[in-house]
Amino acid sequence: MGAGVRTLIPILASDSASAEVCSFIFNGLLKYDKDLKLKGDLAESWEIKDGGRTLIFHLRRRVKWQDGVEFSAQDVIFTYQKLVDPRVPTPYSGDFKRISAIKALDKYTVEVKYTHPFAPALASWTMSIIPKHLLEDKDLSKLRFWENPIGTGPYELVRWKHQQLIELRANKNYFEYPPFIERVIFRIIPDSATLFLEVLSQAVDNASLTPLQYVVNAKSALFRKNFLKFRLPSHSFIYLGYNLENPLFSDKKVRRALNFAVDKKEIVKSIYHSQALVSNGPFTPQSWAYSESLKPASYSLEKARRLLEEAGWQDRDGDGILEKEGKKFRFTITTNQGSFLRQKIAEIIQHQLKKVGIGVDIKVVEWSVFIERVINQRNFDAVLLGWSLSFDPDLYDIFYSKKTAPGEFNFVGYNNPEVDKLLLAGRRTFDREKRKAIYTQVARLIYEDQPYMFIAVPYSLSCLHRRFRGVKPARSGYFYNFIDWWVEKQERKYMF
Amino acid sequence: MLRFIIRRLFNIVFLLVGISLVSFLVIHLSPGSPLGGVVFNPKVSLEVKAKLTKIYGLDKPLIQQYLDWLRRIVRFDFGVSLLDGRRVIDKIKERIPLTLFINLISLFIIFLIALPLGIIGALKKGSGLDRAITVFVFVGFSFPSFWLALLLMQTLAVHWQIVPVSGLVSVDFPYYSWAGKVWDLARHLVLPIFVSTFGALAGISRYVREEMHTALSSKFIILARAKGLPQRLILLRHALRNALLPVITILGLSVPGLLGGSVIFETIFSLPGMGRLFYEGVMARDYPLIMGLLVIGAVLTLLGNLLADIGYALADPRIRYEAEEK
């Protein structure tokens, strides 16, 4: 892992390292299976009633917390109470605020009522459940740091050396069955070059790779002898978001022209070493709402020039930059510091837009300042950013026309009444096929409107030591069946 | 002498309050907020942001926040990190031993190597040997440390597998014997210490060379030579002592630096030192942590200065008298 784990209280974990380790120690009521479909975890089954206003979860029986106490409906209710408690600094209360009532019908049945039918609710119950008997008398606003986390999951904590490593051991009483791999150690290695050398020296078994490492460095015989490499579309996309209040971008023709003028294939090839896909809209191929029928616009300087001319932009003074009503077409792309890839992408866009007579400046701003001054105050022409979205395809927070207050996420100011209507319908519809049809329509409309220039979906690249057996890569990656993995006796490296 | 020390201590307290106030204002007024990293997620609603702002106490007026902080700090309570909820003092405490250890060892080795190099350079100034030494130390000085580190890891750790690539100890460290632990730690620290030492040889050896050269050409050395003292005595007792005075000043100035880490260096070697702690704190706008580190740094610097002043006063009567006349 690149960054240290901050907390092992899952409802407080907002960074990916913490969330990853928490997923080994805790369980949610539901989880995503290998095909990214929801399936029962601590809940054996569930029912959707009242047209989606009521969810009933039937919990697994005889599940024990790692300290031996039995898991029950009370833990679920406790977790909910902490999620909506104003004194608990959790970033996840949003979806749970919509719950109007929650109660235990018996020890193993929980009934959750919502004010309105809310389709993403089901996915929100993948949230890890925390033990009531251990945290009840603790003040979670103060105790954000829990030295001995106890969950229901397949692994339990052995030691936690801050900024160095976390060691987990198999939970012998795990409710499915104990995992075969006895110990899991997460090491914190912040530098990606160092990480790759650790891989080569076989001190690390599983690591993420940069595109360059995946394509070039992984060719070495030393690497291939010991490691398998894996590639999967990530759940994120890179985009150029326009400030739609800026008169430069208020015309849809101009935005479409820009989309034609930027060769995304070039970006994918030169920046990602071909380890990315050209993005076709707000969904990634990993999402069930993704539609293959939507094709990204192809690169065409001709179409771009024609559209710009139709929109009234022409180079009258012959300086290579278009103008309209005496104003030159010049804007600034702002992106965050610390992402080398994004800065390079901005440079390619700059270079390519110059060909159609558009001048681009690039500004790089430190992350915290970027959020506060650039995004929240809508102080930008265009921002180059990425979204890493949850598995549920709800895009309400990002594209709904009213989500534009400072600190909300429609910071480009997108407003399409038809999309609004569909987004609301998508939240009320539980049937996956019907929902998919809605979101295909949403994606089509948004791609046509181009509030964002959708650029690329990077692959997530990683490697795994060959001595692990039972690894079966699927749509959701290859960690979903981790408890089934094993290592042959003669290949075991660590003895405990 | 006592009055001198008491007065200086009194000054230090005022200075500290001033330093803390200025630091507090600067880090709070600089753009960005501790929420930046947490809240750029569509699942985080506006209400949640308001809630977090309130929990962190960021909604109070700045001066109120400072007074709250000051009230805690006089009881040696550094507060709680906004990032992970751990006590700031715990986070700092666990980083100190490693940083101090690496810095002390490299400082020791730097002097061990740089002193003889400087002396030889001064004795044989302009010779082939002198020039070779100069080239050697400047090569070390000019190598970017991260590049040298990666190169060494690639050869020593990956190809020859003599030492581990990075980290402080092996993953199975707790299961080693006592001697095994020492050996494991040593193997992990060889590369970091070599890299940090190699780059710093130039500075000290150049100082020693220049000072030694000046000393060797001064009149009392000529006198000593005329008196027929043996070369060894002239060098070590008369010339070196004088040459070392400014060097010792440099040593004194490096005391607060003993607790300062280096971000690049610690990142490359995956070492949990003070440099990364501070850097991460600043990037996340973890105000209590940044303030804690700044205060500790300030205290160390001021104490270091005080010790140096006392040392001077003890060694040099002129300074002592001046101080007392005032």
PDB file of N, CA, C and O in Angstrom, chain A residues 253 256-263 298-311 313 322 352 355-357:
ATOM      1  N   LYS A 253     -22.229  23.366 -28.955  1.00  0.00           N
ATOM      2  CA  LYS A 253     -21.444  23.129 -30.167  1.00  0.00           C
ATOM      3  C   LYS A 253     -19.953  23.243 -29.878  1.00  0.00           C
ATOM      4  O   LYS A 253     -19.145  22.469 -30.397  1.00  0.00           O
ATOM      5  N   ARG A 256     -18.788  20.185 -28.001  1.00  0.00           N
ATOM      6  CA  ARG A 256     -18.666  19.025 -28.887  1.00  0.00           C
ATOM      7  C   ARG A 256     -17.455  19.178 -29.800  1.00  0.00           C
ATOM      8  O   ARG A 256     -16.760  18.199 -30.094  1.00  0.00           O
ATOM      9  N   ALA A 257     -17.194  20.416 -30.233  1.00  0.00           N
ATOM     10  CA  ALA A 257     -16.029  20.658 -31.079  1.00  0.00           C
ATOM     11  C   ALA A 257     -14.747  20.274 -30.334  1.00  0.00           C
ATOM     12  O   ALA A 257     -13.858  19.607 -30.884  1.00  0.00           O
ATOM     13  N   LEU A 258     -14.667  20.677 -29.074  1.00  0.00           N
ATOM     14  CA  LEU A 258     -13.474  20.343 -28.281  1.00  0.00           C
ATOM     15  C   LEU A 258     -13.302  18.834 -28.197  1.00  0.00           C
ATOM     16  O   LEU A 258     -12.197  18.306 -28.265  1.00  0.00           O
ATOM     17  N   ASN A 259     -14.445  18.144 -28.042  1.00  0.00           N
ATOM     18  CA  ASN A 259     -14.380  16.688 -27.936  1.00  0.00           C
ATOM     19  C   ASN A 259     -13.829  16.061 -29.221  1.00  0.00           C
ATOM     20  O   ASN A 259     -13.045  15.112 -29.169  1.00  0.00           O
ATOM     21  N   PHE A 260     -14.232  16.637 -30.377  1.00  0.00           N
ATOM     22  CA  PHE A 260     -13.694  16.118 -31.638  1.00  0.00           C
ATOM     23  C   PHE A 260     -12.211  16.442 -31.794  1.00  0.00           C
ATOM     24  O   PHE A 260     -11.469  15.722 -32.451  1.00  0.00           O
ATOM     25  N   ALA A 261     -11.800  17.563 -31.203  1.00  0.00           N
ATOM     26  CA  ALA A 261     -10.447  18.056 -31.455  1.00  0.00           C
ATOM     27  C   ALA A 261      -9.382  17.367 -30.612  1.00  0.00           C
ATOM     28  O   ALA A 261      -8.187  17.508 -30.867  1.00  0.00           O
ATOM     29  N   VAL A 262      -9.808  16.654 -29.566  1.00  0.00           N
ATOM     30  CA  VAL A 262      -8.814  16.007 -28.714  1.00  0.00           C
ATOM     31  C   VAL A 262      -8.775  14.512 -29.028  1.00  0.00           C
ATOM     32  O   VAL A 262      -9.790  13.822 -28.950  1.00  0.00           O
ATOM     33  N   ASP A 263      -7.616  14.048 -29.394  1.00  0.00           N
ATOM     34  CA  ASP A 263      -7.452  12.645 -29.762  1.00  0.00           C
ATOM     35  C   ASP A 263      -7.191  11.814 -28.507  1.00  0.00           C
ATOM     36  O   ASP A 263      -6.080  11.746 -28.014  1.00  0.00           O
ATOM     37  N   SER A 298     -15.220  10.033 -32.570  1.00  0.00           N
ATOM     38  CA  SER A 298     -13.875   9.806 -33.090  1.00  0.00           C
ATOM     39  C   SER A 298     -13.185  11.152 -33.320  1.00  0.00           C
ATOM     40  O   SER A 298     -13.821  12.192 -33.484  1.00  0.00           O
ATOM     41  N   TYR A 299     -11.881  11.087 -33.363  1.00  0.00           N
ATOM     42  CA  TYR A 299     -11.052  12.278 -33.503  1.00  0.00           C
ATOM     43  C   TYR A 299     -11.248  12.861 -34.892  1.00  0.00           C
ATOM     44  O   TYR A 299     -11.087  12.160 -35.893  1.00  0.00           O
ATOM     45  N   SER A 300     -11.633  14.115 -35.000  1.00  0.00           N
ATOM     46  CA  SER A 300     -11.799  14.726 -36.317  1.00  0.00           C
ATOM     47  C   SER A 300     -11.597  16.234 -36.224  1.00  0.00           C
ATOM     48  O   SER A 300     -12.453  16.964 -35.718  1.00  0.00           O
ATOM     49  N   LEU A 301     -10.463  16.691 -36.702  1.00  0.00           N
ATOM     50  CA  LEU A 301     -10.188  18.126 -36.674  1.00  0.00           C
ATOM     51  C   LEU A 301     -11.191  18.870 -37.562  1.00  0.00           C
ATOM     52  O   LEU A 301     -11.611  19.976 -37.251  1.00  0.00           O
ATOM     53  N   GLU A 302     -11.585  18.201 -38.667  1.00  0.00           N
ATOM     54  CA  GLU A 302     -12.516  18.827 -39.594  1.00  0.00           C
ATOM     55  C   GLU A 302     -13.833  19.163 -38.918  1.00  0.00           C
ATOM     56  O   GLU A 302     -14.319  20.284 -38.969  1.00  0.00           O
ATOM     57  N   LYS A 303     -14.419  18.129 -38.249  1.00  0.00           N
ATOM     58  CA  LYS A 303     -15.693  18.346 -37.561  1.00  0.00           C
ATOM     59  C   LYS A 303     -15.546  19.420 -36.493  1.00  0.00           C
ATOM     60  O   LYS A 303     -16.431  20.247 -36.295  1.00  0.00           O
ATOM     61  N   ALA A 304     -14.415  19.374 -35.793  1.00  0.00           N
ATOM     62  CA  ALA A 304     -14.181  20.354 -34.736  1.00  0.00           C
ATOM     63  C   ALA A 304     -14.181  21.761 -35.322  1.00  0.00           C
ATOM     64  O   ALA A 304     -14.852  22.666 -34.807  1.00  0.00           O
ATOM     65  N   ARG A 305     -13.457  21.940 -36.417  1.00  0.00           N
ATOM     66  CA  ARG A 305     -13.361  23.275 -37.040  1.00  0.00           C
ATOM     67  C   ARG A 305     -14.730  23.749 -37.506  1.00  0.00           C
ATOM     68  O   ARG A 305     -15.116  24.907 -37.314  1.00  0.00           O
ATOM     69  N   ARG A 306     -15.496  22.798 -38.125  1.00  0.00           N
ATOM     70  CA  ARG A 306     -16.803  23.189 -38.647  1.00  0.00           C
ATOM     71  C   ARG A 306     -17.722  23.642 -37.511  1.00  0.00           C
ATOM     72  O   ARG A 306     -18.359  24.687 -37.586  1.00  0.00           O
ATOM     73  N   LEU A 307     -17.741  22.876 -36.430  1.00  0.00           N
ATOM     74  CA  LEU A 307     -18.610  23.219 -35.302  1.00  0.00           C
ATOM     75  C   LEU A 307     -18.214  24.562 -34.694  1.00  0.00           C
ATOM     76  O   LEU A 307     -19.061  25.365 -34.326  1.00  0.00           O
ATOM     77  N   LEU A 308     -16.919  24.791 -34.593  1.00  0.00           N
ATOM     78  CA  LEU A 308     -16.471  26.056 -34.013  1.00  0.00           C
ATOM     79  C   LEU A 308     -16.886  27.222 -34.905  1.00  0.00           C
ATOM     80  O   LEU A 308     -17.302  28.278 -34.413  1.00  0.00           O
ATOM     81  N   GLU A 309     -16.813  27.001 -36.199  1.00  0.00           N
ATOM     82  CA  GLU A 309     -17.197  28.065 -37.109  1.00  0.00           C
ATOM     83  C   GLU A 309     -18.693  28.345 -37.005  1.00  0.00           C
ATOM     84  O   GLU A 309     -19.130  29.484 -36.958  1.00  0.00           O
ATOM     85  N   GLU A 310     -19.481  27.238 -36.935  1.00  0.00           N
ATOM     86  CA  GLU A 310     -20.928  27.402 -36.765  1.00  0.00           C
ATOM     87  C   GLU A 310     -21.243  28.181 -35.498  1.00  0.00           C
ATOM     88  O   GLU A 310     -22.213  28.909 -35.424  1.00  0.00           O
ATOM     89  N   ALA A 311     -20.412  27.991 -34.482  1.00  0.00           N
ATOM     90  CA  ALA A 311     -20.651  28.676 -33.210  1.00  0.00           C
ATOM     91  C   ALA A 311     -20.125  30.110 -33.257  1.00  0.00           C
ATOM     92  O   ALA A 311     -20.225  30.836 -32.273  1.00  0.00           O
ATOM     93  N   TRP A 313     -16.888  31.138 -34.055  1.00  0.00           N
ATOM     94  CA  TRP A 313     -15.472  31.341 -33.740  1.00  0.00           C
ATOM     95  C   TRP A 313     -14.639  31.269 -35.017  1.00  0.00           C
ATOM     96  O   TRP A 313     -14.680  30.286 -35.735  1.00  0.00           O
ATOM     97  N   LEU A 322      -8.540  31.534 -32.393  1.00  0.00           N
ATOM     98  CA  LEU A 322      -9.870  31.934 -32.843  1.00  0.00           C
ATOM     99  C   LEU A 322     -10.380  33.102 -32.013  1.00  0.00           C
ATOM    100  O   LEU A 322     -10.023  33.251 -30.844  1.00  0.00           O
ATOM    101  N   GLN A 352      -3.045  19.706 -28.589  1.00  0.00           N
ATOM    102  CA  GLN A 352      -4.010  19.336 -29.621  1.00  0.00           C
ATOM    103  C   GLN A 352      -5.008  20.450 -29.913  1.00  0.00           C
ATOM    104  O   GLN A 352      -5.416  20.635 -31.052  1.00  0.00           O
ATOM    105  N   LYS A 355      -4.140  23.146 -32.440  1.00  0.00           N
ATOM    106  CA  LYS A 355      -4.323  22.872 -33.875  1.00  0.00           C
ATOM    107  C   LYS A 355      -5.618  23.439 -34.411  1.00  0.00           C
ATOM    108  O   LYS A 355      -5.736  23.698 -35.597  1.00  0.00           O
ATOM    109  N   VAL A 356      -6.652  23.600 -33.544  1.00  0.00           N
ATOM    110  CA  VAL A 356      -7.897  24.194 -34.023  1.00  0.00           C
ATOM    111  C   VAL A 356      -7.984  25.660 -33.605  1.00  0.00           C
ATOM    112  O   VAL A 356      -9.047  26.276 -33.712  1.00  0.00           O
ATOM    113  N   GLY A 357      -6.888  26.202 -33.097  1.00  0.00           N
ATOM    114  CA  GLY A 357      -6.873  27.624 -32.784  1.00  0.00           C
ATOM    115  C   GLY A 357      -7.410  27.977 -31.413  1.00  0.00           C
ATOM    116  O   GLY A 357      -8.009  29.027 -31.211  1.00  0.00           O
TER     117      GLY A 357
END
